[in-house]
Amino acid sequence: MTQSLRPGSREPAFLLAPGLFFLLIAFFFPTLQLLAQSVIAVGSEAGRLTLEHYAKAFSDDFYAGIAFRTFKLSIIITAICLLIGFPLAVAMSRAGRGVRTLLILIIVLPLMTSVVIRTFGWLVILGPGGVLSWTLNALGLIDNSVSLMHTETGIVIAMVQVLLPFLVLTTLGSLNQIPKSLEEAARVMGAGFFRGIRHVTLPMSVPGLASGSVLVFALSISSFITPSLVGGVRLPVVAGSIYQQMTGSFDWGFGAALSVLLLIATLVLIVPYMVLTSRMGGR
Amino acid sequence: MTKATPRAVVWAAIFFIAAVAIYMLVPLLIVVASSLSTSEFLVFPPPGLSLRWYGEILNSDAYLSAGWTSLKLALITVVVSLSLGTPAAIALSRFRFRGRSVISSLFLSPLLLPSLIFAIGLLMVFSRYGDGPSFAGLVIGHTVITLPYVIRTVSANLADLDPHLDEAARIMGARWWQRYFLVILPQCKTGMAAGGFFVFNISFDDAVVALFMRAPNVETLPMRIYSTLEFSPNPSVAAVSTVMIAMTIVLVMLLNRIFGLSKIV
């Protein structure tokens, strides 16, 4: 439990000050700088306020295509994460202690490995003459080389592996809050396995599934390392083209405008997420 | 419970779990396998097994200096992030005051904002008001993205402990520094250790902030791996990646030992 303070105690203020000051300078200020940069003109009109960067983002069909691809892929990735993640989380919540620890290791170990390294693994698997191609040949399913590199299927396969742990862990948190007695009660009252899942487990894990999928979607629309390496230049996504604008073409105003649009898309998702999680008691 | 679960469901569950386990682990296993190849190229199956690529990276100045940069960066970030985050976590979990939940959300907000967006802002600030990206910029960027983890682990740790010890120390007339260094901080050490491992791991592995804050003469291992993958992947990258995977396994095992994985995730 927390302790009540004598009136006028400055103790928490002293403890919080260094961290808050740091966040203000190093986190909130850069984010504001990004917003500012997106509405400041460059070139002959330098310094003037302008919406030209946004106009460029909206008028160019090329960027509309990129935005469409990013959203489409993120929806598919989130849906597949839900399909795989929910049964996995249910299995984890019901497994014995040993199996449970093993499963958590299987989920956490990839999560804690650098995204660059996991993507590297997928490049070797999906690439021409890679593991997938070799396995399919060995099984006699195909008799030539296949490659999922530079395909949307390839991006989805790699991204689901990268993001699945976020959905599983969030859902597991919400499953652990379901009293065991509820599921038992359903059984005793004659509900079969699937009815128990459908009418008790699934509805009660909705907060976890919802916040997990919002997290996966938000991470998905803003990731660039995996889509850029697997998809290559032929299949650009929003985050990848922002990286390109910032470090390749140095069009910072435009890069900033694209980032602000991405930020807005993310916030639209995150706000309900925060409401949900705070209703769940906060994590 | 198990008795009522149909046998077919149990078998389906076992099959499903095995499939997911393979899917989750196969990219890591493939990287490890590729690092042992005798071939100059990343071909599968490897024509033969050898450790030559490990010898190669030990003789490569580029990899060694990137490794040294990553290690320095991660260790400094651990120190900075723990020293900013621990006091804040103590304040947030031990005191009730106005605006506490708002401040708590502020500290956790870097977790929710995609690090890509923050990294771009940081790059702009460093280029506009400073000499551009630098090692210090990377430390600052990594501290921001790791601070929430310190807040979470230290708060979780304090929630399990007896707050009356501090009160007792206060009543017994302990000065503030005696209370903090002799009573409160020793109680936080498990949370700080777990937080420190997270911070180290995130900082050592990060490529997003690192790629935007790419400074001349400052290259970390994930940056080097990314640019090698973009242009010419070869087994030496696999060897470096395998060393990083081994470090991650050690960290995950340590976290499991200290905290119990099922508790922190």
XYZ file of C-alpha atoms in Angstrom:
548
model
C 0.000 0.000 0.000
C 0.989 3.555 -0.549
C 1.515 5.890 2.332
C -0.294 9.136 2.837
C 1.827 12.232 2.854
C 2.173 14.892 5.436
C 0.689 18.013 3.848
C 3.238 19.967 1.865
C 5.767 17.161 1.545
C 7.938 17.694 -1.487
C 9.322 14.177 -1.520
C 7.468 12.845 -4.593
C 8.273 16.025 -6.499
C 12.001 15.571 -5.882
C 11.807 11.935 -6.921
C 9.826 12.632 -10.084
C 11.605 15.792 -11.231
C 14.672 14.261 -12.971
C 12.625 11.740 -14.959
C 9.908 14.216 -15.919
C 12.423 16.860 -16.936
C 14.205 14.292 -19.079
C 10.975 13.154 -20.767
C 9.984 16.739 -21.452
C 13.268 17.535 -23.210
C 13.992 14.183 -24.817
C 10.529 12.855 -25.660
C 7.821 15.506 -25.797
C 9.972 18.236 -27.309
C 11.133 16.049 -30.263
C 7.554 14.956 -30.888
C 6.469 18.623 -31.003
C 9.410 19.423 -33.238
C 8.112 16.796 -35.651
C 4.683 18.446 -35.672
C 6.262 21.861 -36.288
C 8.498 20.623 -39.082
C 5.521 19.192 -40.930
C 3.899 22.634 -41.360
C 7.003 24.728 -42.037
C 7.858 25.490 -45.632
C 11.275 24.943 -47.153
C 12.979 26.525 -50.142
C 12.219 30.097 -51.182
C 9.359 30.478 -48.699
C 11.470 28.939 -45.907
C 10.090 29.443 -42.412
C 6.506 30.214 -43.477
C 3.647 28.092 -42.231
C 2.307 25.850 -44.938
C 0.253 22.760 -45.613
C 2.156 21.891 -48.783
C 3.720 18.752 -47.303
C 0.305 17.419 -46.392
C -1.096 18.418 -49.769
C 1.701 16.437 -51.413
C 0.916 13.374 -49.299
C -2.760 13.505 -50.213
C -2.491 14.438 -53.867
C 0.015 11.819 -54.897
C -1.506 8.487 -55.951
C 1.815 6.817 -55.225
C 1.485 7.567 -51.510
C -2.195 6.623 -51.483
C -1.109 3.221 -52.808
C 1.529 2.902 -50.087
C -0.973 3.866 -47.387
C -3.504 1.389 -48.763
C -0.927 -1.439 -48.788
C 0.184 -0.610 -45.226
C -3.377 -0.674 -43.883
C -4.319 -3.807 -45.804
C -1.237 -5.711 -44.618
C -1.705 -4.528 -41.031
C -5.318 -5.716 -40.968
C -4.325 -9.130 -42.352
C -1.412 -9.406 -39.897
C -3.644 -8.474 -36.948
C -6.346 -10.950 -38.000
C -3.847 -13.815 -38.319
C -2.279 -12.903 -34.954
C -5.755 -13.124 -33.403
C -6.471 -16.489 -35.050
C -3.195 -18.010 -33.845
C -2.818 -16.025 -30.630
C -6.148 -16.682 -28.948
C -6.000 -20.522 -28.990
C -2.328 -20.341 -28.011
C -3.072 -18.102 -25.039
C -5.946 -20.378 -23.974
C -3.646 -23.416 -24.192
C -0.998 -21.546 -22.168
C -3.454 -20.545 -19.466
C -4.594 -24.169 -19.066
C -1.236 -25.928 -19.330
C 0.619 -27.272 -16.315
C 3.428 -25.255 -14.778
C 6.244 -26.878 -16.744
C 4.584 -26.669 -20.162
C 3.512 -23.124 -19.380
C 7.052 -21.954 -18.626
C 8.262 -23.663 -21.800
C 5.583 -21.914 -23.868
C 6.386 -18.536 -22.316
C 10.040 -19.124 -23.226
C 9.056 -19.953 -26.809
C 7.127 -16.665 -26.994
C 9.534 -14.428 -25.044
C 12.813 -15.590 -26.568
C 11.951 -14.429 -30.112
C 10.352 -11.268 -28.683
C 13.609 -10.351 -26.965
C 15.726 -11.088 -30.027
C 16.466 -8.110 -32.267
C 13.909 -7.582 -35.046
C 16.818 -7.306 -37.461
C 17.951 -10.820 -36.573
C 14.472 -12.341 -36.812
C 14.024 -10.701 -40.201
C 17.398 -12.060 -41.258
C 16.106 -15.563 -40.430
C 13.073 -14.969 -42.640
C 15.247 -13.725 -45.504
C 17.156 -17.035 -45.442
C 13.885 -19.013 -45.231
C 11.834 -17.134 -47.816
C 14.552 -16.205 -50.282
C 15.320 -17.917 -53.588
C 16.993 -21.275 -52.915
C 16.112 -20.787 -49.249
C 14.840 -23.164 -46.599
C 11.212 -23.027 -47.716
C 12.067 -23.749 -51.329
C 14.381 -26.607 -50.318
C 11.807 -28.146 -47.949
C 9.035 -28.040 -50.536
C 11.360 -29.672 -53.058
C 12.430 -32.343 -50.581
C 8.793 -33.125 -49.882
C 8.186 -33.464 -53.599
C 5.553 -30.720 -53.582
C 7.289 -28.605 -56.193
C 10.179 -29.239 -58.521
C 11.660 -25.823 -58.987
C 12.757 -22.920 -56.842
C 10.179 -20.694 -55.135
C 10.729 -17.453 -53.306
C 8.343 -15.394 -51.196
C 10.792 -12.502 -51.100
C 9.331 -9.251 -52.427
C 5.786 -10.584 -51.950
C 3.037 -9.458 -49.587
C 2.654 -13.070 -48.412
C 6.301 -13.019 -47.341
C 5.830 -9.771 -45.404
C 2.766 -11.195 -43.629
C 4.523 -14.469 -42.681
C 7.497 -12.611 -41.190
C 5.468 -9.857 -39.495
C 3.079 -12.276 -37.781
C 6.055 -14.026 -36.212
C 7.470 -10.688 -35.057
C 4.202 -9.372 -33.565
C 2.428 -12.522 -32.300
C 4.070 -12.357 -28.826
C 2.410 -8.970 -28.111
C -1.047 -10.417 -28.727
C -0.389 -13.643 -26.841
C 1.020 -11.929 -23.751
C -1.774 -9.328 -23.569
C -4.455 -12.001 -24.011
C -2.793 -14.247 -21.440
C -2.921 -11.387 -18.938
C -6.657 -11.098 -19.419
C -7.223 -14.878 -19.362
C -5.404 -15.124 -16.036
C -7.998 -12.793 -14.531
C -10.882 -15.165 -15.340
C -11.759 -17.056 -12.158
C -11.208 -20.797 -12.678
C -14.562 -21.451 -11.007
C -16.442 -19.785 -13.878
C -15.144 -22.257 -16.455
C -15.781 -25.127 -14.059
C -19.294 -23.887 -13.456
C -19.927 -23.936 -17.203
C -18.715 -27.530 -17.302
C -20.831 -28.608 -14.365
C -23.878 -27.014 -15.926
C -23.316 -29.259 -18.925
C -21.527 -26.971 -21.384
C -19.190 -28.908 -23.678
C -15.610 -27.802 -24.402
C -16.459 -25.514 -27.314
C -19.523 -24.029 -25.657
C -17.430 -23.252 -22.576
C -14.855 -21.478 -24.752
C -17.492 -19.627 -26.753
C -19.709 -18.462 -23.919
C -17.247 -18.030 -21.043
C -13.589 -17.840 -22.063
C -13.949 -15.829 -25.274
C -16.250 -13.063 -23.983
C -14.164 -12.647 -20.847
C -10.916 -12.301 -22.772
C -12.269 -9.600 -25.096
C -10.430 -6.749 -23.287
C -7.118 -8.585 -23.712
C -7.831 -9.497 -27.324
C -8.900 -5.945 -28.122
C -5.894 -4.240 -26.563
C -3.575 -6.898 -27.978
C -4.838 -6.450 -31.507
C -4.705 -2.651 -31.252
C -1.100 -2.982 -30.137
C -0.286 -5.364 -32.999
C -2.012 -3.098 -35.533
C -0.242 0.041 -34.254
C 3.155 -1.693 -34.275
C 2.406 -3.112 -37.689
C 1.553 0.157 -39.454
C 4.670 1.787 -38.017
C 7.263 -0.902 -38.626
C 9.745 -0.546 -41.419
C 12.614 -2.962 -40.800
C 10.836 -6.235 -41.621
C 8.669 -4.901 -44.491
C 11.625 -3.074 -46.035
C 13.943 -6.090 -45.972
C 11.350 -8.698 -46.978
C 9.293 -6.527 -49.334
C 12.206 -4.622 -50.816
C 11.814 -1.471 -52.899
C 8.980 -2.964 -54.906
C 6.559 -3.079 -51.958
C 7.110 0.109 -49.945
C 5.076 0.713 -46.771
C 4.430 4.045 -45.036
C 7.130 3.673 -42.388
C 9.649 2.542 -44.988
C 8.990 5.560 -47.188
C 9.329 7.855 -44.160
C 12.740 6.313 -43.511
C 13.555 6.889 -47.169
C 12.470 10.567 -47.019
C 14.449 11.217 -43.861
C 17.722 9.435 -44.608
C 17.706 9.165 -48.399
C 16.040 12.143 -50.045
C 16.322 14.435 -46.983
C 12.852 15.831 -47.615
C 12.225 16.412 -43.924
C 9.065 18.437 -44.204
C 7.406 15.751 -46.248
C 8.822 12.972 -44.033
C 7.458 14.850 -41.007
C 4.018 15.217 -42.600
C 3.896 11.479 -43.360
C 4.972 10.767 -39.765
C 2.251 13.022 -38.364
C -0.343 11.199 -40.469
C 1.018 7.898 -39.169
C 0.948 9.306 -35.635
C -2.696 10.323 -36.031
C -3.595 6.863 -37.352
C -1.820 5.332 -34.350
C -3.420 7.663 -31.801
C -6.888 6.912 -33.133
C -6.117 3.328 -32.132
C -4.155 3.948 -28.958
C -6.698 6.114 -27.181
C -9.312 3.316 -27.038
C -6.462 1.001 -26.022
C -5.601 3.204 -23.047
C -9.260 3.443 -22.053
C -9.550 -0.353 -22.235
C -6.426 -1.096 -20.266
C -7.169 1.457 -17.561
C -10.606 -0.110 -17.227
C -8.851 -3.455 -16.802
C -6.858 -2.037 -13.920
C -3.871 -0.812 -15.878
C -0.715 -2.645 -16.820
C -11.019 -30.090 -16.023
C -8.788 -32.108 -18.316
C -11.110 -35.082 -18.098
C -13.915 -33.152 -19.744
C -11.672 -31.930 -22.595
C -12.270 -34.172 -25.635
C -9.296 -36.275 -26.671
C -9.390 -34.874 -30.200
C -9.079 -31.342 -28.778
C -6.033 -32.344 -26.717
C -4.326 -33.811 -29.779
C -5.263 -30.813 -31.892
C -3.828 -28.556 -29.155
C -0.551 -30.480 -29.038
C -0.220 -30.376 -32.819
C -1.101 -26.667 -32.916
C 1.355 -25.749 -30.155
C 4.153 -27.704 -31.842
C 3.443 -25.925 -35.134
C 3.478 -22.484 -33.485
C 6.674 -23.335 -31.582
C 8.399 -24.275 -34.850
C 7.106 -21.118 -36.536
C 8.305 -18.882 -33.682
C 11.730 -20.477 -33.341
C 12.610 -21.387 -36.929
C 13.989 -17.950 -37.933
C 16.392 -18.037 -34.977
C 17.437 -21.650 -35.629
C 18.061 -20.872 -39.297
C 20.312 -17.950 -38.388
C 22.329 -20.191 -36.053
C 22.532 -22.915 -38.736
C 23.670 -20.413 -41.383
C 26.493 -19.213 -39.152
C 28.027 -22.716 -39.183
C 28.171 -22.993 -42.966
C 31.429 -23.472 -44.861
C 29.973 -21.649 -47.843
C 30.707 -18.056 -48.779
C 27.007 -17.597 -49.458
C 23.808 -18.167 -47.556
C 22.697 -21.384 -49.224
C 20.519 -24.115 -47.827
C 21.358 -26.823 -46.968
C 24.916 -25.726 -46.070
C 27.569 -27.732 -47.953
C 29.565 -28.323 -44.749
C 29.941 -27.209 -41.164
C 32.674 -24.996 -39.758
C 33.380 -22.250 -37.276
C 35.315 -20.165 -39.805
C 32.817 -17.288 -39.747
C 33.282 -16.888 -35.998
C 37.019 -16.572 -36.622
C 36.190 -14.096 -39.351
C 34.159 -11.800 -37.104
C 36.823 -11.931 -34.387
C 39.279 -10.607 -36.968
C 36.924 -7.980 -38.325
C 37.567 -4.483 -37.023
C 34.164 -3.354 -38.264
C 32.266 -5.975 -36.250
C 34.452 -5.638 -33.185
C 34.095 -1.872 -33.025
C 30.327 -2.099 -33.668
C 30.122 -4.679 -30.876
C 32.069 -2.417 -28.550
C 29.827 0.552 -29.417
C 26.690 -1.525 -28.782
C 28.017 -2.788 -25.457
C 29.029 0.707 -24.285
C 25.707 2.151 -25.436
C 23.670 -0.555 -23.681
C 25.612 -0.287 -20.400
C 25.438 3.522 -20.270
C 21.726 3.387 -21.128
C 21.175 0.929 -18.253
C 22.817 3.331 -15.802
C 20.991 6.440 -17.068
C 17.607 4.752 -17.390
C 17.813 3.167 -13.926
C 18.889 6.408 -12.269
C 16.028 8.384 -13.827
C 13.409 5.646 -13.604
C 13.949 4.203 -10.132
C 13.174 7.391 -8.142
C 10.118 8.011 -10.318
C 8.894 4.448 -9.759
C 9.396 4.868 -6.001
C 7.360 8.081 -6.021
C 4.610 6.543 -8.149
C 4.232 3.375 -6.111
C 4.857 4.697 -2.591
C 3.050 8.048 -2.480
C -0.473 9.231 -3.142
C -0.534 12.707 -4.629
C -2.548 14.746 -7.071
C -1.976 13.947 -10.726
C -0.347 10.624 -9.912
C -2.154 8.631 -12.608
C -1.468 11.313 -15.226
C 2.231 11.318 -14.391
C 2.257 7.548 -14.449
C 0.764 7.589 -17.978
C 3.351 10.177 -19.034
C 6.150 7.863 -17.940
C 4.637 4.927 -19.821
C 3.765 6.904 -22.969
C 6.997 6.128 -24.887
C 5.792 2.521 -24.822
C 2.688 3.440 -26.820
C 4.070 5.921 -29.316
C 5.808 4.057 -32.152
C 9.555 4.497 -31.645
C 9.846 5.389 -35.329
C 7.965 8.655 -34.785
C 9.933 9.595 -31.713
C 13.204 8.723 -33.462
C 12.412 11.117 -36.333
C 11.636 13.923 -33.897
C 14.866 13.276 -32.038
C 16.846 13.326 -35.285
C 15.297 16.710 -36.156
C 16.089 18.154 -32.734
C 19.682 16.953 -32.845
C 20.207 18.256 -36.362
C 18.536 21.577 -35.730
C 19.890 22.492 -32.313
C 23.082 20.444 -32.228
C 25.757 18.941 -34.411
C 23.505 16.173 -35.669
C 23.140 12.595 -34.454
C 25.796 11.341 -32.052
C 26.534 8.645 -29.492
C 24.964 10.841 -26.793
C 21.868 11.105 -28.979
C 21.632 7.313 -29.052
C 21.919 7.145 -25.249
C 19.111 9.718 -24.935
C 16.917 7.910 -27.477
C 17.422 4.532 -25.834
C 16.792 5.964 -22.377
C 13.413 7.278 -23.539
C 12.297 3.947 -25.005
C 13.557 1.919 -22.023
C 12.341 4.161 -19.174
C 8.818 2.591 -19.108
C 10.338 -0.840 -18.480
C 12.252 0.437 -15.442
C 9.099 2.109 -14.107
C 7.133 -1.105 -14.566
C 9.602 -3.568 -13.070
C 10.539 -1.389 -10.086
C 6.878 -0.539 -9.353
C 5.896 -4.211 -9.596
C 8.714 -5.083 -7.237
C 7.730 -2.397 -4.697
C 4.069 -3.445 -4.811
C 5.084 -6.810 -3.340
C 7.028 -5.298 -0.433
C 6.250 -3.941 3.002
C 5.969 -0.124 2.963
C 6.085 0.036 6.747
C 9.848 -0.470 6.776
C 10.317 3.040 5.394
C 7.789 4.444 7.828
C 9.592 2.696 10.679
C 12.889 4.199 9.525
C 11.255 7.641 9.363
C 9.793 7.309 12.836
C 13.125 6.130 14.183
C 14.608 9.393 12.952
C 16.483 8.275 9.845
C 17.686 11.106 7.603
C 16.412 11.106 4.002
C 19.620 9.656 2.598
C 19.652 6.920 5.232
C 16.090 5.989 4.353
C 16.791 5.899 0.625
C 20.157 4.220 0.580
C 19.717 1.844 3.515
C 16.001 1.029 3.403
C 14.254 1.797 0.127
C 16.882 1.166 -2.562
C 17.894 -2.269 -1.219
C 14.214 -3.210 -1.466
C 14.154 -2.171 -5.139
C 17.144 -4.217 -6.182
C 15.236 -7.132 -7.722
C 13.088 -4.769 -9.775
C 16.145 -2.750 -10.761
C 17.950 -5.922 -11.821
C 15.024 -7.096 -13.949
C 14.578 -3.578 -15.375
C 18.294 -3.365 -16.059
C 18.223 -6.605 -18.052
C 15.299 -5.323 -20.118
C 17.037 -1.999 -20.743
C 20.276 -3.720 -21.750
C 18.444 -6.064 -24.095
C 16.337 -3.345 -25.735
C 19.258 -0.977 -26.169
C 21.587 -3.696 -27.470
C 18.980 -4.922 -29.987
C 17.397 -1.668 -31.124
C 17.611 -0.837 -34.787
C 14.798 1.718 -35.186
C 16.197 4.607 -33.137
C 19.706 3.582 -34.171
C 18.962 3.782 -37.904
C 17.471 7.274 -37.666
C 20.144 8.549 -35.297
C 22.861 7.131 -37.551
C 25.927 9.243 -36.907
C 29.196 9.149 -38.802
C 31.678 6.910 -36.922
C 28.997 5.556 -34.599
C 27.802 2.140 -35.688
C 26.029 -0.417 -33.515
C 25.677 -4.127 -34.273
C 21.987 -3.971 -35.333
C 22.813 -1.036 -37.677
C 25.653 -3.047 -39.187
C 23.441 -6.133 -39.560
C 20.691 -4.073 -41.210
C 22.972 -2.502 -43.780
C 24.678 -5.820 -44.539
C 21.268 -7.447 -45.090
C 20.251 -4.628 -47.433
C 23.263 -5.155 -49.661
C 25.159 -8.425 -49.255
C 24.045 -10.949 -46.633
C 26.755 -13.502 -45.811
C 27.465 -16.073 -43.097
C 29.518 -13.616 -41.023
C 26.305 -11.645 -40.283
C 24.798 -14.949 -39.201
C 27.715 -15.500 -36.816
C 27.294 -12.031 -35.262
C 23.536 -12.600 -34.992
C 24.123 -15.970 -33.323
C 26.305 -14.322 -30.685
C 23.469 -11.834 -30.068
C 20.901 -14.658 -29.849
C 23.130 -16.432 -27.314
C 23.251 -13.228 -25.233
C 19.454 -12.974 -25.383
C 19.090 -16.585 -24.190
C 21.380 -15.852 -21.235
C 19.354 -12.701 -20.380
C 16.015 -14.531 -20.620
C 17.340 -17.326 -18.385
C 18.602 -14.799 -15.830
C 15.247 -12.983 -15.868
C 13.504 -16.310 -15.349
C 15.809 -17.065 -12.407
C 15.424 -13.696 -10.714
C 11.777 -12.935 -11.333
C 10.106 -15.982 -12.846
C 9.115 -15.299 -16.443
C 5.424 -15.948 -15.867
C 5.409 -13.081 -13.370
C 6.916 -10.348 -15.518
C 5.232 -11.009 -18.845
